């Protein structure tokens, strides 16, 4: 019988990587894992309970919220409030950060930016969805955390991860020392190490982009798409187009198999669609830790100076050689 290492055991074991760690980050990651299991339970039976469909509310993005968006948001915020290690949560589902000012959290020094339910458009049709989280240590000392504590560059993240609620449920995270994947074993209710030290292949044959927006893309992006579609055996082209519409699911596949995910600036989304603080930054951290690249077409996503909680960014993320290639097309068309 294979004895798996659970997420909890792994976190404690890796705590030794951080000599000054006193267990707070470990407990925070554990709290996120617990909330993920609760959300997973509802995602798995979504059609059987009143958790499908619209919540009848609109979030700060002006997007209709699904019941599962609201449910997941509530579960992660509750877990972070009860865990005592987080002092403020910035969620896609709330216009302003949620201050966690309680007795149990009075010494909390971690900030969590979260997309509680990624891929909402796929919830009602039983397609993989996810959760994305990004963790910072507060900069300021004393008093309540400030917006400056939250709007830190992606390179300042202390940890980042995602949960993909798919054919199996996986939690993938990094603390800056590589990327590890854990698969939920429902029979014991534990995430177990199943994908140690994930590395994204330097090149792949999968490109992921919403080609329905083709007419709104820049000429450089259009030329790269045509490059992917050309016949060239020497470079394994044409590539395969795979696009699920859930960032976590598209990224997870490309992380394991190699490939590139692109959500560029378009005429309707001049800064791209994906949000920097709780989609682009955490995914970029993971992709880079796995040996890949993540840029906005011109600069590292992790170097971007955030100015607003829900700001968006174009993103080109995945296999390093594929990101380099698309950037060549963007430079040649000078539309970066
Ligand atoms: P969310 O459900 O958290 O709003 O995220 C949806 C995002 C992302 O998951 C996905 O890659 C992208 O929206 C798909 O956008 P399009 O439907 O415009 O392709
Ligand atoms: Mn999302
Ligand atoms: Mn979301």
PDB file of N, CA and C in Angstrom, residues 53 99 169 199 259 297 300 307 316:
ATOM      1  N   UNK A  53     -26.393  28.285 -10.439  1.00  0.00           N
ATOM      2  CA  UNK A  53     -27.137  29.445 -10.913  1.00  0.00           C
ATOM      3  C   UNK A  53     -26.647  30.753 -10.332  1.00  0.00           C
ATOM      4  N   UNK A  99     -10.881  43.662   6.513  1.00  0.00           N
ATOM      5  CA  UNK A  99      -9.934  43.726   7.632  1.00  0.00           C
ATOM      6  C   UNK A  99     -10.305  42.634   8.624  1.00  0.00           C
ATOM      7  N   UNK A 169      -9.684  16.590  -7.386  1.00  0.00           N
ATOM      8  CA  UNK A 169      -9.454  17.931  -6.820  1.00  0.00           C
ATOM      9  C   UNK A 169      -7.997  18.006  -6.371  1.00  0.00           C
ATOM     10  N   UNK A 199       7.586  20.665 -12.861  1.00  0.00           N
ATOM     11  CA  UNK A 199       8.356  21.524 -13.765  1.00  0.00           C
ATOM     12  C   UNK A 199       7.584  21.650 -15.084  1.00  0.00           C
ATOM     13  N   UNK A 259       2.969  24.311 -22.598  1.00  0.00           N
ATOM     14  CA  UNK A 259       2.015  25.063 -23.401  1.00  0.00           C
ATOM     15  C   UNK A 259       2.040  26.522 -22.983  1.00  0.00           C
ATOM     16  N   UNK A 297       3.611  40.682 -21.842  1.00  0.00           N
ATOM     17  CA  UNK A 297       3.972  40.903 -23.247  1.00  0.00           C
ATOM     18  C   UNK A 297       5.219  41.749 -23.342  1.00  0.00           C
ATOM     19  N   UNK A 300       7.966  41.203 -16.820  1.00  0.00           N
ATOM     20  CA  UNK A 300       7.586  40.123 -15.890  1.00  0.00           C
ATOM     21  C   UNK A 300       6.351  40.583 -15.127  1.00  0.00           C
ATOM     22  N   UNK A 307      -1.347  49.229  -8.592  1.00  0.00           N
ATOM     23  CA  UNK A 307      -1.871  50.546  -8.173  1.00  0.00           C
ATOM     24  C   UNK A 307      -3.316  50.444  -7.698  1.00  0.00           C
ATOM     25  N   UNK A 316       0.832  36.441 -20.700  1.00  0.00           N
ATOM     26  CA  UNK A 316       1.378  35.409 -21.580  1.00  0.00           C
ATOM     27  C   UNK A 316       2.164  34.497 -20.646  1.00  0.00           C
TER      28      UNK A 316
END
